[in-house]
Short mmCIF file of C-alpha atoms in Angstrom, two decimals:
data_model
loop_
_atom_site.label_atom_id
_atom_site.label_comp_id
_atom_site.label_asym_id
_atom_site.label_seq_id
_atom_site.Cartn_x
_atom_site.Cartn_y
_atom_site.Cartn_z
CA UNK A 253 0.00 0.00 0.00
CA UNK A 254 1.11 3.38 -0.47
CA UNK A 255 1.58 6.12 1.79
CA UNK A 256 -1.30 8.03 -0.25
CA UNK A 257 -3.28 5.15 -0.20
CA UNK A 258 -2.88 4.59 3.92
CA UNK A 259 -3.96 8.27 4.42
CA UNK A 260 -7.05 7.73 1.90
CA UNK A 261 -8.44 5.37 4.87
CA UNK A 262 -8.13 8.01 7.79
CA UNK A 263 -6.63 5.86 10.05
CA UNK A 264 -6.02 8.45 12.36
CA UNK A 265 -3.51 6.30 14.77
CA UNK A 266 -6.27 3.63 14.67
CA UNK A 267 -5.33 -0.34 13.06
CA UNK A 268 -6.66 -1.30 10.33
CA UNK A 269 -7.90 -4.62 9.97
CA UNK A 270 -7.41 -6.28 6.18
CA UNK A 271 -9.65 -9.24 5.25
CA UNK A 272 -7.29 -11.75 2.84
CA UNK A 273 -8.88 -13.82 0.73
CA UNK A 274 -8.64 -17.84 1.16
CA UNK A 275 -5.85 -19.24 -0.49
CA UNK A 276 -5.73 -23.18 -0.85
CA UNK A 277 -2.47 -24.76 1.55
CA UNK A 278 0.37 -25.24 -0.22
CA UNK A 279 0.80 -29.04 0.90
CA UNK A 280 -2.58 -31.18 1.22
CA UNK A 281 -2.96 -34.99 2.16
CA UNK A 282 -2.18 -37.24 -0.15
CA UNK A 283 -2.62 -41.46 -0.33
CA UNK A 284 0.64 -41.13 0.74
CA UNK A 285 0.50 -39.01 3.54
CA UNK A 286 -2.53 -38.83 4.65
CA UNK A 287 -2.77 -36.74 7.53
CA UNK A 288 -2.17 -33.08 8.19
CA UNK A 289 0.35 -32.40 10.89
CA UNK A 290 -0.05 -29.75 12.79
CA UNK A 291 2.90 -28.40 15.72
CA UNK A 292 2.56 -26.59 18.60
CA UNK A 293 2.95 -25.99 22.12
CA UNK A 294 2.34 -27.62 25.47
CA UNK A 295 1.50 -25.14 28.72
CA UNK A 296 4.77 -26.18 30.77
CA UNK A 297 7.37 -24.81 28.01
CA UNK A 298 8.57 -22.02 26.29
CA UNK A 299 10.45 -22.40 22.49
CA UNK A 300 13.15 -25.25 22.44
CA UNK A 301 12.57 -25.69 26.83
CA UNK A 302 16.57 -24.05 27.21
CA UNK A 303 14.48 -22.42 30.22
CA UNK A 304 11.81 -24.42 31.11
CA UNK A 305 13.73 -27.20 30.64
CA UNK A 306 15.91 -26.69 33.46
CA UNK A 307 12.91 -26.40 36.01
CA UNK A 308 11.98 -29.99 37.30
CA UNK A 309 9.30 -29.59 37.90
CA UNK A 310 8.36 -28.48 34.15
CA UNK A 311 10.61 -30.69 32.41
CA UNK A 312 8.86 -33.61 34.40
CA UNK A 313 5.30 -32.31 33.58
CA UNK A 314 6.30 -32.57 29.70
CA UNK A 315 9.70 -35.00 29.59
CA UNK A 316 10.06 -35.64 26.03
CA UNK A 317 7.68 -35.54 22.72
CA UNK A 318 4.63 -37.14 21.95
CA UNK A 319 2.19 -37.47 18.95
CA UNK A 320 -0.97 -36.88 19.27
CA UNK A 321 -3.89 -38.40 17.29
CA UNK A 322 -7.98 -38.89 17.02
CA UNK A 323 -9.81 -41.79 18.99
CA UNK A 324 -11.12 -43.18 15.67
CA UNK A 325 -8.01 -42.82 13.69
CA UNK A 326 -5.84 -44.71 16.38
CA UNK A 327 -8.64 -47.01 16.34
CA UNK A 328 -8.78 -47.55 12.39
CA UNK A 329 -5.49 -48.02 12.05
CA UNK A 330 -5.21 -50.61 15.70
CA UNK A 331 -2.76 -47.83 17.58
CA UNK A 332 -3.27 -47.80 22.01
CA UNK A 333 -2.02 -45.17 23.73
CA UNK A 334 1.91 -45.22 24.29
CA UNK A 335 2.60 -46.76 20.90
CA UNK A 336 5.88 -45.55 19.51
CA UNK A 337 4.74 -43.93 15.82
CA UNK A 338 7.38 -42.70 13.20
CA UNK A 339 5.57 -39.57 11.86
CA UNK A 340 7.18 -39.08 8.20
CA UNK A 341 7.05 -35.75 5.85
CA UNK A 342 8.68 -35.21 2.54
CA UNK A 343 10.82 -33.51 4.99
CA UNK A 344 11.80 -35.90 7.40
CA UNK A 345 10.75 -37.97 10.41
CA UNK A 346 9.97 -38.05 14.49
CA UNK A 347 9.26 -40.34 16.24
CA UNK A 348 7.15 -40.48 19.60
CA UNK A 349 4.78 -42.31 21.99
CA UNK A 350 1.39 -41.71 20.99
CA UNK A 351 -1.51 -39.74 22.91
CA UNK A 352 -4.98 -40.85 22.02
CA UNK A 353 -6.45 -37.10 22.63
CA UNK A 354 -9.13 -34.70 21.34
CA UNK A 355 -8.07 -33.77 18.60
CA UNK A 356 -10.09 -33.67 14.78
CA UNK A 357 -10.10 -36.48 12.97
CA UNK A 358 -6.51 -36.77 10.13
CA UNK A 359 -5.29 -34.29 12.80
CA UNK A 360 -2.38 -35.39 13.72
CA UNK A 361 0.40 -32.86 16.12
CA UNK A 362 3.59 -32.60 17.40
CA UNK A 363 4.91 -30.43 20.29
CA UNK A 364 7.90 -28.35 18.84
CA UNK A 365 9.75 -28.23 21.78
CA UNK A 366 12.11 -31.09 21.75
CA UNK A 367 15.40 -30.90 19.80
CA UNK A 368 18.87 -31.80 20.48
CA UNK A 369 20.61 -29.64 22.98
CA UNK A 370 19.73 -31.63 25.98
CA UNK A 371 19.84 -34.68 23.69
CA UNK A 372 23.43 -36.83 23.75
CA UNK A 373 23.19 -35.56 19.65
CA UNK A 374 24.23 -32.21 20.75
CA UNK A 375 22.61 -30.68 17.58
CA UNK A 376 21.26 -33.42 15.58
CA UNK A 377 19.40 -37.05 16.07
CA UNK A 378 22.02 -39.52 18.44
CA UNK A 379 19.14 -42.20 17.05
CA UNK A 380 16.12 -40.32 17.79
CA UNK A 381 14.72 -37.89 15.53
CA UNK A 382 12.07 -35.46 17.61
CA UNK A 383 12.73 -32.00 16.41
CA UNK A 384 8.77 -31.66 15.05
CA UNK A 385 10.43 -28.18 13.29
CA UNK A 386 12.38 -30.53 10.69
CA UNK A 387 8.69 -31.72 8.96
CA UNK A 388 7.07 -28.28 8.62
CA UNK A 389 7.49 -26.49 5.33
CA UNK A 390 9.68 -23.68 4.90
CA UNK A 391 6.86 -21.16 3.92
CA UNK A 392 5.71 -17.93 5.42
CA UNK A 393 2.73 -15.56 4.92
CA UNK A 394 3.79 -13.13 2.38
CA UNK A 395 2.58 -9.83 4.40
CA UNK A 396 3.04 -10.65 7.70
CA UNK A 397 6.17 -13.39 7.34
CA UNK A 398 4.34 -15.49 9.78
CA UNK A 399 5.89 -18.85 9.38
CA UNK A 400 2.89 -21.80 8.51
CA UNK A 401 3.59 -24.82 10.70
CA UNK A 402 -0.51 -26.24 10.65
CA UNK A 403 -0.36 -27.34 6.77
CA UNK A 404 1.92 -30.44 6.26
CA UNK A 405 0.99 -33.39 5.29
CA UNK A 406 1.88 -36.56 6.33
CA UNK A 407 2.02 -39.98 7.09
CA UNK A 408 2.80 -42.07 10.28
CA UNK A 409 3.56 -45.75 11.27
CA UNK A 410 3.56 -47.50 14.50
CA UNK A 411 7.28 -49.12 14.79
CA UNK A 412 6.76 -50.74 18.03
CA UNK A 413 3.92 -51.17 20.42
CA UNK A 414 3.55 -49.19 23.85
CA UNK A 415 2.94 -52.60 26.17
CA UNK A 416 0.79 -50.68 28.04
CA UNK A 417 3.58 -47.60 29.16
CA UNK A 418 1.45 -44.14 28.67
CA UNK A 419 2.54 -41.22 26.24
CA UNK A 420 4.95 -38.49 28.09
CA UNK A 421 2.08 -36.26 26.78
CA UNK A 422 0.82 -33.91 29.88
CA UNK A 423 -2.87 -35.27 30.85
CA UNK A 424 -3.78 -31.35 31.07
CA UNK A 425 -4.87 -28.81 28.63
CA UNK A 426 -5.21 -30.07 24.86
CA UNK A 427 -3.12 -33.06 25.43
CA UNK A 428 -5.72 -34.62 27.94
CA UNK A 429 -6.35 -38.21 26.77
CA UNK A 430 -10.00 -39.68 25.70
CA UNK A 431 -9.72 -42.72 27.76
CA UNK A 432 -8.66 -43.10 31.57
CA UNK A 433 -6.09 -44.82 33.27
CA UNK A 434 -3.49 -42.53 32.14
CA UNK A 435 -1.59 -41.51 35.35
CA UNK A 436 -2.22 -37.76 36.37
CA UNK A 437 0.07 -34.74 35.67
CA UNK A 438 1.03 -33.11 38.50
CA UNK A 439 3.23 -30.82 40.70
CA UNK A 440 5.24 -32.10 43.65
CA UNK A 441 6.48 -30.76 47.40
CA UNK A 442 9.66 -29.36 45.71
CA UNK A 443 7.91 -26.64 43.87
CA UNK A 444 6.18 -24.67 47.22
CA UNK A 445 7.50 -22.16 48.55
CA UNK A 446 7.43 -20.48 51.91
CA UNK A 447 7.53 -16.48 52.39
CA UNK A 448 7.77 -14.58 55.62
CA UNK A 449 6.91 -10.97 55.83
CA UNK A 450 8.34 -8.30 58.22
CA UNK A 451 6.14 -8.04 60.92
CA UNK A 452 4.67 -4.39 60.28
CA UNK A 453 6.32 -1.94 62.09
CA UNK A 454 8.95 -4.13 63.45
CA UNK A 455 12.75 -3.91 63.17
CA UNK A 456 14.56 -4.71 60.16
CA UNK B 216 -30.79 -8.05 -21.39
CA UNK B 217 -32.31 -5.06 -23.17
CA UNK B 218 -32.81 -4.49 -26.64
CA UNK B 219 -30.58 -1.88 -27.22
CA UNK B 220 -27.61 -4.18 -25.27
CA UNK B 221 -28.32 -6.82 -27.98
CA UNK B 222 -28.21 -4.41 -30.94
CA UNK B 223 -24.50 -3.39 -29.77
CA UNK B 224 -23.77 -6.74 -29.37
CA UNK B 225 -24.48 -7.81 -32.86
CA UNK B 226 -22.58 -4.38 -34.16
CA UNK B 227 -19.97 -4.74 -31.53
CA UNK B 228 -19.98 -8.42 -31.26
CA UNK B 229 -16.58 -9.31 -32.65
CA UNK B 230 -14.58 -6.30 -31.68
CA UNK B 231 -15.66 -7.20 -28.18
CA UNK B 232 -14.97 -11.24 -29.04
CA UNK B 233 -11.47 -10.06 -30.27
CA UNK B 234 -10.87 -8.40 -26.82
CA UNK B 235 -11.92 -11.35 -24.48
CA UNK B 236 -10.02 -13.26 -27.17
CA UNK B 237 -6.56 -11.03 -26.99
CA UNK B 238 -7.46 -11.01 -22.78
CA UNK B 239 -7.74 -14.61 -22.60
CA UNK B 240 -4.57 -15.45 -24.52
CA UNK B 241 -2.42 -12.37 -22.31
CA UNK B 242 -3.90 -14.04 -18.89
CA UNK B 243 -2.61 -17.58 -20.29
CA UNK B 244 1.02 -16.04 -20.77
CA UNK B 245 1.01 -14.67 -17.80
CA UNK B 246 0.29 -17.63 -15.88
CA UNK B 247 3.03 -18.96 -17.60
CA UNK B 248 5.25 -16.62 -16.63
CA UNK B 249 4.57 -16.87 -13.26
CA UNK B 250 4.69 -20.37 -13.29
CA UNK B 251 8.49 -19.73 -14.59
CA UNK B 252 9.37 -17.53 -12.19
CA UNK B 253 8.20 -20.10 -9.26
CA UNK B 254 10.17 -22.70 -11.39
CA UNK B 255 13.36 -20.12 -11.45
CA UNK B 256 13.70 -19.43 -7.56
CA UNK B 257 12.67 -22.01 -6.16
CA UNK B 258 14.96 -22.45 -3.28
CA UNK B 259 13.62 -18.57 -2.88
CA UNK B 260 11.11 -19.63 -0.67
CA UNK B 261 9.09 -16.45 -0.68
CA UNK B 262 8.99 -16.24 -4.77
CA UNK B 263 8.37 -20.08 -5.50
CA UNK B 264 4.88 -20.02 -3.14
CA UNK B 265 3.74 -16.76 -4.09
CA UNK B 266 4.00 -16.72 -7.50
CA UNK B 267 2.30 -20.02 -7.71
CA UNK B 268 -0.41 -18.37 -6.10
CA UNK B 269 -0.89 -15.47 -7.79
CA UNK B 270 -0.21 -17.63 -11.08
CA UNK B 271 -3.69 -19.34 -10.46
CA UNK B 272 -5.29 -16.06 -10.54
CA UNK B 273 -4.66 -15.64 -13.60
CA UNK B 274 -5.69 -19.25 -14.51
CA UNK B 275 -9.07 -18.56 -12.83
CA UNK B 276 -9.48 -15.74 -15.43
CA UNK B 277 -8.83 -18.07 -18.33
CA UNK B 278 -12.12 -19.80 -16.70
CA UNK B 279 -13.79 -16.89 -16.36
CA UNK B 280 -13.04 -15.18 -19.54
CA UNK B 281 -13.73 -18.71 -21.89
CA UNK B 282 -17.33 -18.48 -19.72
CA UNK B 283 -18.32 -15.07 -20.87
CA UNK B 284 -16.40 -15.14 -24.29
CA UNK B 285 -19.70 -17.83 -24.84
CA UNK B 286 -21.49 -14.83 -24.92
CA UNK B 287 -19.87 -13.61 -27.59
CA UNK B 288 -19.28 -16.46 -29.71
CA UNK B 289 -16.07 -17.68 -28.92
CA UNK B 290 -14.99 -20.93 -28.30
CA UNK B 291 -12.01 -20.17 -26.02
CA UNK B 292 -10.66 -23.48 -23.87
CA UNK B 293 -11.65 -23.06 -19.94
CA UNK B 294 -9.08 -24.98 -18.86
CA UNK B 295 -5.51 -23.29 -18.45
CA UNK B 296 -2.53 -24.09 -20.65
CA UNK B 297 -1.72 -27.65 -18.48
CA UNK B 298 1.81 -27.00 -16.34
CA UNK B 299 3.59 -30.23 -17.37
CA UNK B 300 3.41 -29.00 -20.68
CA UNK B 301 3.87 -24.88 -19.99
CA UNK B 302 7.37 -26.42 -17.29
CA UNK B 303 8.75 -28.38 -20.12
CA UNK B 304 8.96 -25.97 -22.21
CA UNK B 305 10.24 -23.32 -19.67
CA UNK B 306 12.87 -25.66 -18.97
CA UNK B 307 15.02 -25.17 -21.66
CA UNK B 308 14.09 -21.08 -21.72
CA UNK B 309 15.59 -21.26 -17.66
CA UNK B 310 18.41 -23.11 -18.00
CA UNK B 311 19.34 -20.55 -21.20
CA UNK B 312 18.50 -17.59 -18.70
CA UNK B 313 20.30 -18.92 -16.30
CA UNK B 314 23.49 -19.20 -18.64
CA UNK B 315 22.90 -15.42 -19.40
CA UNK B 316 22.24 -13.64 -16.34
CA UNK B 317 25.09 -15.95 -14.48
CA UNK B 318 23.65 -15.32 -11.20
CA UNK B 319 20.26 -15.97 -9.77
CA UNK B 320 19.70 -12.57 -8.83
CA UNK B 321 19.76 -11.00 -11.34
CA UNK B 322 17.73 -13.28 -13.32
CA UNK B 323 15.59 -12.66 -10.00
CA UNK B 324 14.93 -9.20 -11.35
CA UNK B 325 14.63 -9.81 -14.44
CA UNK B 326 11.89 -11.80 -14.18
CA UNK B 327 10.33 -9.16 -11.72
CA UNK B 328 10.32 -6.51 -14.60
CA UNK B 329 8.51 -9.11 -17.26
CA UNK B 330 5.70 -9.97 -14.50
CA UNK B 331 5.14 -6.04 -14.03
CA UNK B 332 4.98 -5.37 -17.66
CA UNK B 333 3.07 -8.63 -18.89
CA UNK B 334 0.69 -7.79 -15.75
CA UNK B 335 0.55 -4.10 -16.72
CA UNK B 336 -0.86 -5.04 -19.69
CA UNK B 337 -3.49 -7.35 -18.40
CA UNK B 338 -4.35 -4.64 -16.43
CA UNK B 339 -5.00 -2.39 -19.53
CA UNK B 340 -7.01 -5.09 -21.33
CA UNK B 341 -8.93 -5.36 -18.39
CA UNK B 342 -9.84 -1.79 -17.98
CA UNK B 343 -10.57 -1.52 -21.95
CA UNK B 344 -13.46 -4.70 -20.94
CA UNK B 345 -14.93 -2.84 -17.77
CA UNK B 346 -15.61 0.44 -20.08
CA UNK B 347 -16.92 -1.78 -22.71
CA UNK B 348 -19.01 -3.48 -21.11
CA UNK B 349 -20.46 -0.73 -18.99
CA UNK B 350 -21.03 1.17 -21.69
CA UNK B 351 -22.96 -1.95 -23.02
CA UNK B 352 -24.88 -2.59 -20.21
CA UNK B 353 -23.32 -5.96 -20.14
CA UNK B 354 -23.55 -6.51 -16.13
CA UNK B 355 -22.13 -10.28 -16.27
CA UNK B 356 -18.97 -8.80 -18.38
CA UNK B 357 -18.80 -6.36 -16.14
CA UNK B 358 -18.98 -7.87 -12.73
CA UNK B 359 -15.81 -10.58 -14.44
CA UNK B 360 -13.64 -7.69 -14.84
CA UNK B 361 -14.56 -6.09 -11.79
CA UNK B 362 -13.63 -9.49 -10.00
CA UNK B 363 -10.34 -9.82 -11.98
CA UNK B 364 -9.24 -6.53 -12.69
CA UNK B 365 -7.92 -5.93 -8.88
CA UNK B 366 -5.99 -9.40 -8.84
CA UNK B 367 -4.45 -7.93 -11.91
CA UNK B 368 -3.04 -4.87 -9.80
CA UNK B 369 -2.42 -6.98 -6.97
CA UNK B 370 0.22 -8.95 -9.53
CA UNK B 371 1.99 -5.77 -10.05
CA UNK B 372 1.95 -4.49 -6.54
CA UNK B 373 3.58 -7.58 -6.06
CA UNK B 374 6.14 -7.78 -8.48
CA UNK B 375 6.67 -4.08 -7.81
CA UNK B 376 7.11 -4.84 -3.96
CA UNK B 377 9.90 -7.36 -4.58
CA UNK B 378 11.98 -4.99 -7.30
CA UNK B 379 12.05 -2.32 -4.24
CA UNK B 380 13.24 -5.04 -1.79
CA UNK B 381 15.72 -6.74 -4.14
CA UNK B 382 16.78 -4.11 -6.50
CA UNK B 383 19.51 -2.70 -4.34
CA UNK B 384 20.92 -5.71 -3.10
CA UNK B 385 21.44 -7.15 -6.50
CA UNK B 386 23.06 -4.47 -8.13
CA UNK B 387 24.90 -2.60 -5.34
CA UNK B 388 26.23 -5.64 -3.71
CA UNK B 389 25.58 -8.79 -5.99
#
């Protein structure tokens, strides 16, 4: 837009709010991968975890990645919860226990949170590829350079079954599993705190 | 449609045809174009996805311009020239680019210049179909190029936008 242009809309200080027209993603399912993967984040981290991941207490709530798909797609394709899938792009791979959760049906996500600096890999996969950031494409919105991490497609494989062990997946927030049984997220002793206050008006 | 809309169309009829016709055929090559660009830079991330998008714009207006050409008694094809065929034969036009230009960049803005012209002149034959067909009271010609017409501009803008962001690094430190 031009500056003539942005003046022609009296703006006066005020946003102003663009509708864009619906453009078709740039990857879609295919018979040979048929799901859209979608990344994300979980409530107890922050980026790549070099913070949160040095709290116990966080890094315990959330330990390591999981996959996450739909009741009747684990149940189509014979997956339980804590099966190990290998979640494949044109891209590349990750692999992780699966959570049986709410999400939409072909849905299937990743947290992006895991990649190699606490890993023995240093930088890369020592054996176990979870950096969910290596499958997305490299494509941005135009105007606003937003990077588009909800439109891959792909496909995913169980490579070995969970014998009953649960996903590391948090049971809170949008990781919360369909089906009980699943032990409970939660905090611990370690993480309260006491604090004493001066007694007002006493010595210091 | 009115009477008098139907007498201009019979004395206008082809002149008109001959427009849609000439639009039809420019919207095609442009598409092409596009097409080569995204084929050109594609490991530039930003060009490869948006001019593929902004290429089926233009194929959308080959639709729309073989539907209302019917009007007018052409037989234009609806479907858009098919990309296997329009990438094979922008192979061998790339690679001899390539050769010339010797560095991506440049070729880069090259290509930016020939979508900004080739759009500009969509954009001309699209304004020379609005005043047509408003002055023919032809309302379903009309609403077409008022759908198009501002995808037209937006191909410019964009081409435009990237020769301002690239133009300087190219030539004063490429």
């Amino acid at each position: 837009m031009s500056p003539t242009e942005y003046r022609a809309l009296n703006p006066g200080g005020k946003a102003v709010i663009k509708a864009a027209e619906y453009l078709p993603p740039h990857e879609l399912p295919s018979p040979e991968f048929p799901f859209q993967l979608i990344t994300g984040r979980t409530l107890y981290h922050f980026h790549t975890r070099t913070k949160t991941g040095r709290a116990p207490q966080l890094q315990r709530a959330a330990p390591e990645v999981w996959v996450e798909a739909s009741a009747a797609d684990a149940a189509r394709e014979g997956w339980s919860e804590g099966d190990l899938l290998r979640v494949t792009t044109p891209r590349g791979e990750v692999t992780a226990r699966l959570r049986i959760s709410g999400i939409r049906e072909g849905v299937l996500f990743l947290p992006f949170h895991y990649g190699y600096w606490d890993a023995d890999g240093g930088h890369e996969p020592d054996g176990h590829a979870r950096a969910a950031n290596e499958l997305t494409l490299t494509d941005w919105d135009p105007a606003s350079k937003q990077p588009i991490f909800k439109t891959a497609a792909a496909a995913a494989a169980r490579v070995a079954t969970g014998d009953g062990a649960p996903s590391p997946a948090p049971t809170t927030t949008g990781s919360r599993p369909v089906a009980s049984g699943v032990p409970p997220t939660h905090g611990d002793r370690s993480a309260l705190v006491d604090e004493r206050l001066p007694v007002p008006g006493g010595a210091r | 449609m009115s009477k008098l809309a139907q007498t201009l169309r019979s004395l206008h009829g082809n002149k008109v045809g001959a427009a849609i016709e000439e639009l039809h055929r420019s919207e095609n090559g442009l598409a092409e174009t596009l097409l080569g660009v995204a084929d050109h830079h594609k490991v530039d991330h930003e060009v490869f996805h948006v001019a593929r998008d902004i290429a089926r714009w233009s194929q959308e207006h080959v639709a729309e311009l073989a539907r209302v050409g019917r009007d007018y008694g052409l037989e234009l094809d609806a479907e858009p020239e098919d990309e296997a065929t329009l990438l094979a034969r922008l192979k061998q036009k790339g690679a001899e680019l390539t050769g010339r230009f010797h560095e991506p960049a440049l070729l880069l803005l090259a290509d930016l210049r020939h979508v900004h012209r080739q759009a500009a002149g969509v954009s001309l034959d699209w304004e020379v179909l609005a005043q047509t067909a408003q002055a023919m009271g032809d309302r379903e010609l009309l609403r077409v190029a008022e759908d198009c017409h501002p995808q037209t501009l937006r191909q410019m803008r964009w081409a435009n936008a990237k020769v301002k962001e690239t133009a300087a690094q190219v030539l004063v430190t490429g």
